[in-house]
């Protein structure tokens, strides 16, 4: 979540008149940033995670686990504590930061400063995450606990699921039948975002997740708990038109998706070119990591037949009008838009020769005037497409006080559109007036129950990102296949039941490249330490994960022109990760080969292996994903009636168990290695 501006938010009818203003100035701001930073080079690898939590308040007598709505007090307390810690130490870098999130029951934490590529930093991430959780735990009430579970199982059930209880009948921003107004962060930005998405769309959002049909689930399943009459806004046309599908779990508000917790990792790149390459390479990785981290099988008191949050969030912020969704001919709106603004990436952005335009095979409308303006300013057509595609969206929240901005010194209008394009990977230009460089944010992963797991998946992704750059891996797939992988990744037990499109040959022409050489496009002043020994010129190993990798030159006879369809195949995730015969060594093997190129102490290797081992054991199935573990916990609970219902009692016991696992007082050997 970006900066929270303070001010008076405009309702949609007023805000929409400023949409072009925000877009025009947003592009001016981007171009100003571009002019200042396009040649910036040599930034070292800096990276950091974002972890989201929900806070649960336990009613131990009534055996109910409810969402605590004390975010404002909790954040005020944590901010005061961390400020004190920072002033005691005389520096703020080592003191974590806590941020508000959409749900009034949520928190987000980030490290006090980003990690570098040093092994010691990488190996400190679990401690850093644990430190943040300890802080959060310490300053909560005795009956409150912060959780890193992706979805709260009973969000939106009839009865008491928040502390304090609020009646959903007057949910004025969302018009939800299930979630009270008070579920949302009270900062003006969030209720306005909720209401303006609904107003722009012309109806409530509507999400139907397939129900997990168990042996005693009533069929056809027509949800008896939907309180059609309860809401004073029940004239809502969408609801009247049968928004809730049979055999599905129906959800009707932004809070169902934006109330989920995830794990994100951001990397700083050497320069804009490397950021664009890394972005593209991570696009096909996003669905794979989603399947591996799947953690959210329970929704609104039911077991779903999916394991992930992605489609819920995508649907819950879908502000497209009926015209834009293709349900009516275009009249008021300018574009048919195939995807929600929360969705998988639709366009690759690198100008590398390996990026074939055929890979961009899904419809990705763009604003022609913005595209022309960007091109006229010297931005290449590929990046101009990306930005002008993001800018087909309207700004949803506009504060009256910040309509006029100094475009040299602000990026607010740019960020207004950029940061409400919630895609699997985000390309982040340097902020104005800061030392931060070009960054790429990896956004698909579900948050894991323990910091050990969150550290493991973060470390795996950072190592994979270096292997990709060091070996010049080419992971390009047509975007339509990446989208298909996203759909498959969310299915129940996708890790073991699905196959995923993957590139047959990931190496550059001439085979794997060596990771020793150095980027020639940067002046050595900015780049990290030299690749060759200054004494004898021999390649020198480094103990640091780094940026600034050399590019693969285009082969003299041009790029190979195989039909795109011959470039990929369908593989199991096990084959993708562990390799497939001799043809493809697998992502783990590439990560290990990369590690071999570093001069790592044995002790560090052992420590790293502990994290990689978790990811391997999740992949090979000797450990369950969180989604599978949670689903099985519910289904084997003595109070479960095989009817797909997650009762208050089951939810309570599940949350107690998840907390015990997190604290290490309960072993779950089928889920986590023992002795963690
Ligand atoms: P957002 O919510 O906008 O995605 P946050 O500020 O919550 O972003 O988190 C950004 C993450 O990026 C944090 O983990 C932070 O440590 C990390 N980070 C900060 N500066 C840099 C940098 N220069 N390069 C890479 N990562 C950075
Ligand atoms: Mg967040
Ligand atoms: Mg954040
Ligand atoms: Mg983020």
XYZ file of C-alpha atoms and ligand atoms in Angstrom:
706
model
C 0.000 0.000 0.000
C 1.478 3.288 -1.034
C 1.419 6.572 0.817
C -1.881 7.574 2.314
C -2.586 11.120 1.226
C -4.653 13.174 3.587
C -7.505 15.258 2.318
C -11.017 15.250 0.993
C -11.750 12.436 -1.412
C -14.112 13.083 -4.295
C -17.140 10.907 -4.916
C -17.081 9.202 -8.301
C -19.375 11.678 -10.038
C -16.936 14.461 -9.194
C -13.743 12.464 -9.476
C -14.434 11.267 -13.019
C -14.148 14.807 -14.389
C -10.514 14.861 -13.274
C -9.583 11.512 -14.811
C -7.915 13.049 -17.860
C -6.214 15.641 -15.697
C -4.709 12.917 -13.501
C -3.661 10.861 -16.522
C -2.091 13.806 -18.344
C -0.149 14.990 -15.310
C 0.636 11.413 -14.327
C 2.348 10.952 -17.679
C 4.177 14.282 -17.312
C 5.409 13.087 -13.939
C 6.526 9.780 -15.428
C 8.375 11.568 -18.224
C 10.126 13.823 -15.720
C 11.231 10.762 -13.777
C 12.266 9.097 -17.008
C 14.391 12.034 -18.086
C 16.174 12.068 -14.765
C 16.677 8.338 -14.307
C 16.691 6.598 -17.674
C 20.487 6.543 -17.725
C 20.865 5.758 -14.067
C 23.092 2.717 -13.819
C 24.959 0.549 -11.379
C 22.430 0.350 -8.571
C 23.210 -2.576 -6.333
C 20.752 -5.321 -5.485
C 18.583 -4.100 -2.677
C 15.461 -6.028 -1.893
C 12.769 -6.366 0.691
C 9.608 -8.221 1.582
C 6.145 -7.079 2.579
C 4.181 -9.303 4.929
C 0.518 -8.806 5.677
C -1.220 -10.001 8.833
C -4.736 -10.111 10.150
C -5.304 -9.689 13.864
C -7.611 -12.127 15.599
C -9.328 -11.492 18.908
C -10.194 -14.636 20.850
C -13.374 -15.070 22.803
C -12.192 -18.128 24.675
C -15.383 -18.664 26.618
C -17.633 -18.484 23.610
C -14.967 -20.316 21.533
C -15.031 -17.727 18.806
C -12.060 -16.360 16.865
C -12.998 -12.947 15.460
C -11.201 -10.285 13.495
C -10.041 -7.481 15.745
C -10.934 -4.090 14.325
C -8.355 -2.194 16.374
C -6.005 -1.421 13.488
C -5.899 2.309 14.220
C -4.882 1.885 17.866
C -2.520 -0.976 17.089
C -0.723 0.988 14.376
C -0.516 4.104 16.526
C 1.082 2.027 19.255
C 3.489 0.228 16.927
C 4.497 3.472 15.243
C 5.180 5.108 18.612
C 7.235 2.103 19.721
C 9.241 1.914 16.511
C 9.849 5.678 16.563
C 11.173 5.369 20.104
C 13.376 2.451 19.105
C 14.719 4.459 16.191
C 15.540 7.497 18.302
C 17.138 5.332 21.022
C 19.410 3.802 18.455
C 19.945 7.069 16.649
C 19.047 5.468 13.346
C 15.861 4.162 11.875
C 17.246 1.640 9.393
C 17.069 -1.398 11.610
C 13.634 -0.627 12.984
C 10.823 -2.278 11.059
C 7.947 -0.355 9.584
C 4.280 -1.162 10.048
C 1.792 0.039 7.461
C -1.995 0.231 7.319
C -3.847 -2.021 4.909
C -7.336 -2.197 3.474
C -8.953 -4.242 6.244
C -9.406 -2.622 9.632
C -8.160 -5.949 10.981
C -4.928 -5.910 8.953
C -1.323 -4.810 9.303
C 1.595 -4.867 6.922
C 5.234 -4.955 7.911
C 8.428 -4.296 5.974
C 12.044 -4.381 7.097
C 13.428 -1.068 8.381
C 15.648 -0.830 5.350
C 15.977 -3.104 2.356
C 18.364 -6.045 2.500
C 21.506 -5.993 0.411
C 22.733 -8.982 -1.573
C 25.134 -10.056 1.151
C 24.653 -13.594 2.409
C 24.407 -12.347 5.959
C 21.530 -10.057 5.013
C 19.780 -12.841 3.159
C 20.203 -15.155 6.090
C 18.860 -12.498 8.447
C 15.444 -12.265 6.798
C 13.758 -14.889 8.949
C 14.974 -13.173 12.129
C 13.817 -9.850 10.747
C 10.357 -11.252 10.024
C 10.201 -12.879 13.444
C 11.271 -9.636 15.076
C 8.412 -7.821 13.343
C 5.901 -10.433 14.418
C 7.208 -10.356 18.002
C 6.759 -6.598 18.065
C 3.228 -6.867 16.726
C 2.383 -9.626 19.203
C 3.896 -7.769 22.117
C 1.760 -4.671 21.700
C -1.534 -6.386 21.084
C -4.012 -7.216 23.820
C -3.438 -10.541 25.584
C -6.326 -12.155 23.704
C -5.193 -10.869 20.282
C -2.824 -12.617 17.892
C -1.435 -11.504 14.508
C -1.764 -14.182 11.830
C -0.135 -14.661 8.479
C -2.929 -16.687 6.975
C -4.088 -15.602 3.537
C -7.870 -15.550 4.063
C -9.844 -15.350 7.307
C -12.089 -18.433 7.082
C -15.257 -16.843 8.457
C -15.102 -13.349 7.022
C -18.695 -12.408 6.186
C -20.608 -15.212 7.935
C -23.897 -14.487 9.673
C -23.294 -13.682 13.326
C -20.229 -12.420 15.113
C -16.977 -12.501 13.145
C -15.522 -9.159 14.207
C -14.615 -7.654 17.552
C -16.523 -5.460 18.188
C -19.578 -6.690 16.325
C -21.082 -4.458 13.649
C -24.255 -5.003 11.721
C -23.667 -5.304 7.959
C -27.058 -3.877 7.088
C -25.688 -0.398 6.453
C -22.518 -1.094 4.488
C -22.685 2.222 2.719
C -19.451 2.007 0.717
C -19.718 -1.539 -0.545
C -23.478 -2.247 -0.181
C -22.367 -5.693 0.920
C -24.833 -8.153 2.342
C -22.082 -9.640 4.481
C -19.408 -7.127 5.482
C -20.179 -4.127 7.685
C -18.835 -0.699 6.794
C -16.537 -0.921 9.815
C -14.519 -3.761 8.289
C -12.692 -1.198 6.163
C -9.759 0.964 7.232
C -11.483 4.235 8.187
C -8.954 6.409 6.361
C -10.970 8.246 3.700
C -9.032 6.585 0.908
C -10.449 3.123 1.579
C -14.201 3.675 1.861
C -13.880 5.974 -1.170
C -11.989 3.342 -3.136
C -14.699 0.834 -2.243
C -17.615 3.114 -3.093
C -16.070 4.554 -6.272
C -15.256 1.131 -7.672
C -18.887 0.166 -7.154
C -20.166 3.428 -8.600
C -17.890 3.328 -11.610
C -18.801 -0.280 -12.313
C -22.475 0.551 -11.984
C -23.200 -2.294 -9.571
C -21.724 -4.212 -6.680
C -18.753 -6.442 -7.374
C -19.633 -10.078 -7.568
C -17.417 -13.081 -6.966
C -18.466 -16.716 -7.088
C -15.910 -19.280 -5.992
C -16.670 -22.936 -6.685
C -17.687 -24.748 -3.503
C -15.815 -27.850 -2.436
C -18.528 -30.487 -2.624
C -18.143 -32.952 0.216
C -20.042 -36.175 0.869
C -22.901 -34.458 2.725
C -22.992 -31.096 1.016
C -26.622 -30.422 0.008
C -27.032 -30.541 -3.786
C -27.655 -28.382 -5.620
C -26.077 -26.085 -3.072
C -28.144 -22.903 -2.713
C -26.506 -20.944 0.056
C -29.067 -20.609 2.865
C -26.974 -18.020 4.700
C -27.234 -15.221 2.135
C -29.265 -12.527 3.907
C -31.000 -11.125 0.823
C -33.273 -8.946 2.865
C -30.820 -7.635 5.395
C -29.205 -4.857 3.465
C -30.932 -1.515 3.072
C -29.393 -1.416 -0.411
C -31.005 -4.669 -1.454
C -32.467 -3.024 -4.499
C -29.013 -3.604 -5.913
C -29.766 -4.844 -9.446
C -26.819 -7.235 -9.602
C -28.043 -9.140 -6.550
C -31.570 -9.301 -7.913
C -30.322 -10.772 -11.159
C -29.141 -13.889 -9.415
C -25.601 -12.832 -8.649
C -25.086 -15.844 -6.393
C -24.515 -19.011 -8.390
C -25.603 -22.455 -7.326
C -22.746 -24.620 -5.947
C -20.635 -21.521 -5.353
C -19.565 -19.270 -2.502
C -20.894 -15.817 -3.303
C -19.014 -12.686 -2.206
C -20.004 -9.136 -2.941
C -17.468 -6.675 -1.582
C -13.942 -5.376 -1.913
C -13.129 -6.522 1.631
C -13.280 -10.207 0.660
C -10.231 -9.830 -1.571
C -8.397 -6.806 -0.235
C -8.887 -8.334 3.205
C -6.517 -11.158 2.181
C -2.860 -11.250 3.176
C 0.011 -11.879 0.808
C 3.787 -11.966 0.613
C 5.517 -9.612 -1.838
C 9.166 -9.150 -2.693
C 10.714 -6.092 -4.372
C 14.108 -6.004 -6.107
C 16.166 -3.017 -7.134
C 17.833 -3.446 -10.515
C 21.098 -2.193 -11.934
C 19.282 0.004 -14.425
C 16.005 0.283 -16.286
C 17.044 -2.291 -18.903
C 17.758 -4.926 -16.291
C 14.530 -4.105 -14.453
C 12.593 -4.667 -17.666
C 14.332 -7.998 -18.274
C 13.704 -9.170 -14.743
C 10.059 -8.101 -14.933
C 9.536 -10.186 -18.043
C 11.292 -13.202 -16.588
C 9.188 -13.080 -13.433
C 5.877 -12.887 -15.308
C 5.847 -16.648 -16.110
C 7.226 -17.446 -12.646
C 4.278 -15.751 -10.903
C 1.700 -18.544 -11.401
C 4.232 -21.200 -10.402
C 4.921 -19.472 -7.091
C 1.199 -18.960 -6.567
C 0.609 -22.717 -6.855
C 3.554 -23.435 -4.543
C 2.404 -21.020 -1.860
C -1.344 -21.785 -2.140
C -2.852 -21.068 1.262
C -6.478 -19.989 1.053
C -9.099 -22.756 0.712
C -11.664 -21.308 3.153
C -14.055 -18.462 2.346
C -17.078 -17.034 4.102
C -17.468 -20.063 6.304
C -17.174 -22.645 3.527
C -14.526 -24.841 1.971
C -13.850 -23.754 -1.596
C -12.737 -25.898 -4.461
C -9.810 -23.526 -5.044
C -6.669 -22.975 -3.014
C -5.769 -19.338 -3.744
C -6.961 -15.768 -3.284
C -6.133 -14.388 -6.705
C -9.501 -14.493 -8.488
C -11.264 -13.201 -5.396
C -9.165 -10.047 -5.259
C -9.331 -9.665 -8.983
C -13.128 -9.750 -8.891
C -13.490 -7.601 -5.814
C -11.861 -4.499 -7.328
C -13.235 -4.968 -10.812
C -14.416 -1.451 -11.615
C -15.109 -2.087 -15.312
C -18.476 -0.944 -16.576
C -20.802 -3.239 -18.517
C -19.548 -1.624 -21.716
C -15.941 -2.279 -20.780
C -16.782 -5.869 -19.865
C -18.305 -6.369 -23.285
C -21.870 -6.747 -22.060
C -23.095 -3.657 -23.906
C -21.909 -1.788 -26.997
C -19.355 0.944 -26.279
C -21.052 4.296 -25.853
C -19.880 6.127 -22.754
C -16.585 4.273 -22.412
C -13.563 4.167 -24.660
C -12.320 0.588 -24.387
C -13.349 -3.019 -24.137
C -11.145 -4.182 -21.278
C -10.635 -7.922 -20.956
C -9.256 -7.965 -17.407
C -9.888 -6.427 -13.998
C -7.360 -3.848 -12.848
C -6.188 -6.545 -10.403
C -4.954 -9.209 -12.779
C -2.076 -11.000 -14.348
C 0.283 -9.024 -16.564
C -0.907 -8.566 -20.163
C 2.257 -7.258 -21.838
C 5.936 -8.007 -21.556
C 8.062 -4.871 -21.361
C 11.691 -5.668 -22.156
C 13.328 -4.363 -25.305
C 15.592 -7.417 -25.350
C 15.838 -9.251 -28.666
C 14.546 -12.447 -27.048
C 11.223 -10.724 -26.433
C 9.196 -11.653 -29.515
C 6.104 -9.586 -30.083
C 4.127 -12.804 -30.666
C 4.339 -13.479 -26.926
C 1.958 -10.564 -26.303
C -0.984 -12.551 -27.584
C -3.795 -11.349 -25.338
C -5.868 -8.276 -25.973
C -4.255 -5.362 -24.134
C -5.953 -2.100 -25.093
C -3.900 1.060 -24.748
C -4.494 4.773 -24.903
C -3.296 5.880 -28.323
C -2.804 9.540 -27.398
C -0.708 8.634 -24.355
C 1.252 6.131 -26.416
C 1.969 8.782 -29.063
C 3.010 11.267 -26.432
C 5.407 8.791 -24.822
C 6.900 7.856 -28.174
C 7.331 11.473 -29.123
C 9.288 11.907 -25.943
C 11.660 9.142 -27.022
C 10.211 6.202 -25.097
C 10.443 3.007 -27.135
C 7.243 1.468 -28.383
C 7.353 -1.507 -25.995
C 7.525 0.585 -22.835
C 5.102 3.107 -24.306
C 2.615 0.241 -24.793
C 3.005 -0.833 -21.170
C 2.453 2.626 -19.704
C -0.372 3.529 -22.081
C -2.004 0.178 -21.264
C -1.892 0.888 -17.513
C -3.282 4.332 -18.249
C -6.532 3.090 -19.804
C -7.750 2.943 -16.191
C -9.401 5.823 -14.404
C -8.062 7.149 -11.118
C -10.512 5.930 -8.489
C -9.600 8.112 -5.542
C -8.795 11.798 -6.034
C -8.289 14.198 -3.160
C -9.495 17.717 -3.850
C -6.424 19.194 -2.155
C -3.952 17.415 -4.423
C -5.474 17.908 -7.842
C -2.843 20.455 -8.777
C 0.656 19.164 -8.304
C 4.181 20.219 -9.080
C 4.954 17.663 -11.760
C 8.705 18.005 -11.296
C 8.533 17.136 -7.624
C 5.557 14.838 -7.320
C 4.676 11.414 -8.664
C 1.261 11.255 -7.022
C -0.811 11.346 -10.184
C 1.426 8.761 -11.828
C 1.182 6.527 -8.758
C -2.563 7.007 -8.576
C -2.933 4.957 -11.769
C 0.204 2.817 -11.436
C -0.496 1.593 -7.903
C -4.116 0.697 -8.672
C -3.008 -1.553 -11.512
C -2.527 -4.520 -9.192
C -0.731 -7.049 -11.368
C 1.327 -10.148 -10.683
C 4.539 -8.202 -11.286
C 4.997 -4.442 -11.033
C 7.619 -2.305 -12.750
C 8.442 0.541 -10.379
C 10.245 3.668 -11.571
C 12.418 5.535 -9.077
C 10.340 7.760 -6.806
C 10.979 11.519 -7.084
C 13.605 13.053 -4.818
C 14.903 9.735 -3.520
C 17.970 7.558 -3.902
C 15.902 4.522 -4.856
C 16.458 3.028 -8.290
C 14.380 1.048 -10.822
C 12.574 -1.800 -9.098
C 10.503 -4.864 -9.835
C 7.903 -6.157 -7.391
C 6.886 -9.815 -7.354
C 3.302 -9.965 -6.115
C 1.673 -13.338 -6.650
C 2.654 -15.297 -3.536
C 0.278 -16.152 -0.716
C 1.534 -15.431 2.770
C 2.592 -18.466 4.787
C 1.717 -19.333 8.364
C 5.253 -19.058 9.711
C 8.143 -16.693 9.135
C 10.357 -19.647 8.381
C 8.210 -20.363 5.319
C 7.900 -16.699 4.370
C 11.674 -16.379 4.567
C 12.122 -19.573 2.539
C 9.902 -18.444 -0.346
C 11.401 -14.949 -0.344
C 14.919 -16.389 -0.417
C 13.998 -18.803 -3.173
C 12.654 -15.972 -5.320
C 15.685 -13.747 -4.765
C 18.055 -16.611 -5.635
C 15.983 -17.495 -8.675
C 16.047 -13.870 -9.792
C 19.852 -13.946 -9.674
C 20.033 -17.274 -11.511
C 17.771 -15.820 -14.205
C 20.059 -12.829 -14.679
C 23.348 -14.694 -14.235
C 22.513 -17.393 -16.793
C 20.496 -15.114 -19.036
C 17.562 -17.451 -18.766
C 14.844 -16.983 -21.310
C 11.514 -17.872 -19.688
C 9.241 -16.216 -22.244
C 5.878 -17.858 -22.881
C 2.928 -16.371 -24.717
C 0.949 -14.324 -22.200
C -2.157 -16.410 -22.970
C -0.276 -19.427 -21.604
C 0.804 -17.503 -18.506
C -2.850 -16.584 -17.982
C -3.835 -20.220 -18.367
C -1.171 -21.103 -15.783
C -2.672 -18.494 -13.419
C -6.069 -20.161 -13.752
C -4.582 -23.610 -13.156
C -2.428 -22.442 -10.223
C -5.509 -21.594 -8.171
C -7.185 -24.967 -8.565
C -7.373 -27.284 -5.606
C -4.041 -29.036 -5.116
C -2.725 -27.478 -8.349
C 0.855 -28.212 -7.344
C 0.219 -31.930 -7.811
C -2.812 -32.103 -10.055
C -2.025 -29.572 -12.782
C 0.462 -29.210 -15.563
C 1.857 -25.801 -16.442
C 3.078 -24.323 -19.676
C 6.822 -23.846 -19.577
C 9.543 -23.048 -22.055
C 11.392 -26.022 -23.537
C 14.759 -24.315 -23.842
C 15.508 -21.631 -21.303
C 19.137 -21.089 -22.253
C 20.466 -18.440 -24.604
C 21.818 -19.509 -27.996
C 25.031 -21.423 -27.463
C 23.902 -22.843 -24.123
C 24.164 -21.653 -20.555
C 26.289 -18.547 -20.087
C 28.811 -18.164 -17.314
C 27.961 -15.931 -14.430
C 31.409 -14.362 -14.002
C 31.440 -11.521 -16.491
C 30.135 -8.077 -15.801
C 27.739 -5.591 -17.297
C 29.626 -3.429 -19.717
C 26.970 -0.770 -20.014
C 27.598 0.678 -16.561
C 30.505 2.762 -15.461
C 32.419 0.834 -12.820
C 31.930 3.648 -10.316
C 28.361 2.693 -9.612
C 28.539 -1.044 -10.115
C 29.336 -3.402 -7.280
C 32.784 -4.931 -6.832
C 34.810 -5.980 -9.891
C 34.342 -9.400 -11.395
C 38.004 -10.034 -11.962
C 40.825 -9.881 -9.513
C 42.655 -6.551 -9.782
C 45.913 -8.488 -9.217
C 45.915 -11.141 -11.919
C 42.726 -10.542 -13.861
C 41.285 -13.981 -13.097
C 37.576 -14.330 -12.511
C 36.811 -13.729 -8.900
C 33.998 -15.304 -6.992
C 31.808 -13.051 -4.956
C 30.013 -13.685 -1.727
C 27.275 -11.332 -2.656
C 24.151 -11.579 -4.765
C 24.365 -8.775 -7.201
C 22.944 -6.823 -10.104
C 24.450 -5.688 -13.381
C 24.659 -8.841 -15.458
C 25.848 -8.760 -19.038
C 23.390 -9.167 -21.811
C 23.315 -12.000 -24.353
C 24.136 -10.564 -27.740
C 21.749 -11.287 -30.569
C 23.202 -14.152 -32.627
C 24.876 -12.934 -35.834
C 22.331 -14.761 -37.994
C 19.432 -13.159 -36.133
C 17.113 -14.655 -33.561
C 15.965 -18.223 -34.187
C 12.552 -18.082 -35.779
C 10.880 -21.232 -34.522
C 7.118 -20.971 -34.367
C 6.203 -19.799 -30.872
C 4.013 -22.902 -30.374
C 7.130 -25.067 -30.601
C 8.862 -23.187 -27.824
C 6.825 -24.468 -24.895
C 5.309 -27.617 -23.465
C 3.179 -28.621 -20.504
C 5.066 -29.866 -17.485
C 4.302 -30.755 -13.917
C 5.598 -28.307 -11.331
C 7.887 -31.085 -10.151
C 9.496 -31.247 -13.607
C 9.801 -27.468 -13.753
C 11.435 -27.289 -10.360
C 13.518 -30.491 -10.314
C 14.189 -30.841 -14.017
C 13.186 -33.176 -16.744
C 15.682 -35.729 -18.037
C 18.621 -33.989 -19.688
C 16.591 -31.390 -21.518
C 15.974 -29.051 -18.624
C 17.873 -29.118 -15.337
C 15.040 -27.524 -13.334
C 14.864 -24.275 -11.438
C 16.423 -25.716 -8.266
C 19.430 -26.937 -10.156
C 19.882 -23.504 -11.740
C 19.687 -21.904 -8.321
C 22.317 -24.328 -7.004
C 24.604 -23.740 -9.962
C 24.288 -20.053 -9.303
C 25.135 -20.588 -5.634
C 28.189 -22.594 -6.662
C 29.459 -19.523 -8.456
C 29.537 -17.644 -5.159
C 32.166 -18.199 -2.542
C 29.842 -19.316 0.187
C 31.049 -20.649 3.506
C 29.860 -24.135 4.329
C 27.980 -22.789 7.317
C 26.068 -20.336 5.137
C 25.326 -23.053 2.641
C 23.819 -25.210 5.361
C 21.682 -22.319 6.542
C 20.468 -21.566 3.030
C 19.770 -25.231 2.430
C 17.293 -25.215 5.319
C 15.128 -22.776 3.342
C 15.596 -24.414 -0.038
C 14.759 -27.758 1.512
C 11.346 -26.460 2.555
C 10.554 -25.288 -0.963
C 11.777 -28.623 -2.358
C 9.705 -30.657 0.056
C 6.619 -28.614 -0.714
C 7.275 -29.206 -4.405
C 7.788 -32.950 -4.138
C 4.762 -33.332 -1.876
C 6.541 -34.699 1.180
C 5.209 -31.565 2.856
C 1.731 -30.208 2.220
C 0.920 -26.725 1.070
C -0.836 -24.540 3.626
C -4.026 -24.876 1.569
C -3.958 -28.663 1.728
C -3.073 -28.673 5.408
C -5.922 -26.275 6.241
C -8.460 -28.154 4.119
C -7.507 -31.434 5.772
C -7.617 -29.890 9.237
C -11.206 -28.827 8.661
C -12.268 -32.087 7.044
C -10.826 -34.193 9.849
C -12.186 -32.030 12.672
C -14.601 -34.014 14.888
C -17.238 -31.286 14.529
C -17.093 -31.251 10.712
C -20.260 -32.633 9.170
C -18.863 -33.305 5.692
C -21.085 -30.498 4.441
C -18.414 -27.958 3.328
C -19.178 -25.717 6.330
C -16.420 -24.214 8.483
C -18.251 -23.693 11.755
C -17.317 -21.250 14.480
C -15.859 -24.094 16.533
C -13.741 -25.452 13.679
C -12.492 -21.974 12.841
C -11.557 -21.411 16.483
C -9.616 -24.661 16.685
C -7.931 -24.009 13.335
C -6.701 -20.620 14.471
C -5.487 -22.030 17.791
C -3.616 -24.720 15.868
C -2.124 -22.212 13.406
C -0.865 -20.109 16.292
C 0.647 -23.132 18.015
C 2.391 -24.120 14.813
C 3.717 -20.597 14.403
C 5.065 -20.593 17.955
C 6.593 -24.020 17.443
C 4.609 -25.643 20.264
C 2.621 -27.871 17.938
C 4.332 -30.171 15.470
C 2.824 -30.666 12.045
C 5.330 -33.011 10.449
C 3.302 -33.358 7.257
C 3.427 -29.586 6.786
C 6.692 -28.273 8.212
C 10.051 -29.939 8.808
C 10.384 -30.838 12.466
C 12.449 -28.753 14.837
C 11.907 -25.434 13.039
P 4.370 -1.031 -1.768
O 3.355 -1.217 -0.695
O 4.243 0.238 -2.498
O 4.464 -2.197 -2.680
P 6.280 -0.964 0.421
O 6.884 0.342 0.734
O 5.262 -1.518 1.354
O 5.797 -0.921 -1.077
O 7.414 -2.073 0.365
C 8.475 -1.980 -0.489
C 9.518 -3.025 -0.231
O 10.637 -2.624 -1.011
C 10.011 -3.118 1.207
O 10.317 -4.444 1.522
C 11.291 -2.316 1.198
O 12.224 -2.782 2.151
C 11.792 -2.589 -0.179
N 12.673 -1.527 -0.680
C 12.824 -0.284 -0.228
N 13.753 0.391 -0.943
C 14.173 -0.471 -1.872
C 15.120 -0.389 -2.912
N 15.828 0.700 -3.144
N 15.254 -1.457 -3.663
C 14.535 -2.585 -3.454
N 13.646 -2.712 -2.491
C 13.474 -1.676 -1.705
Mg 0.137 -4.591 1.180
Mg 3.418 -2.296 0.987
Mg 3.702 -4.093 -2.398
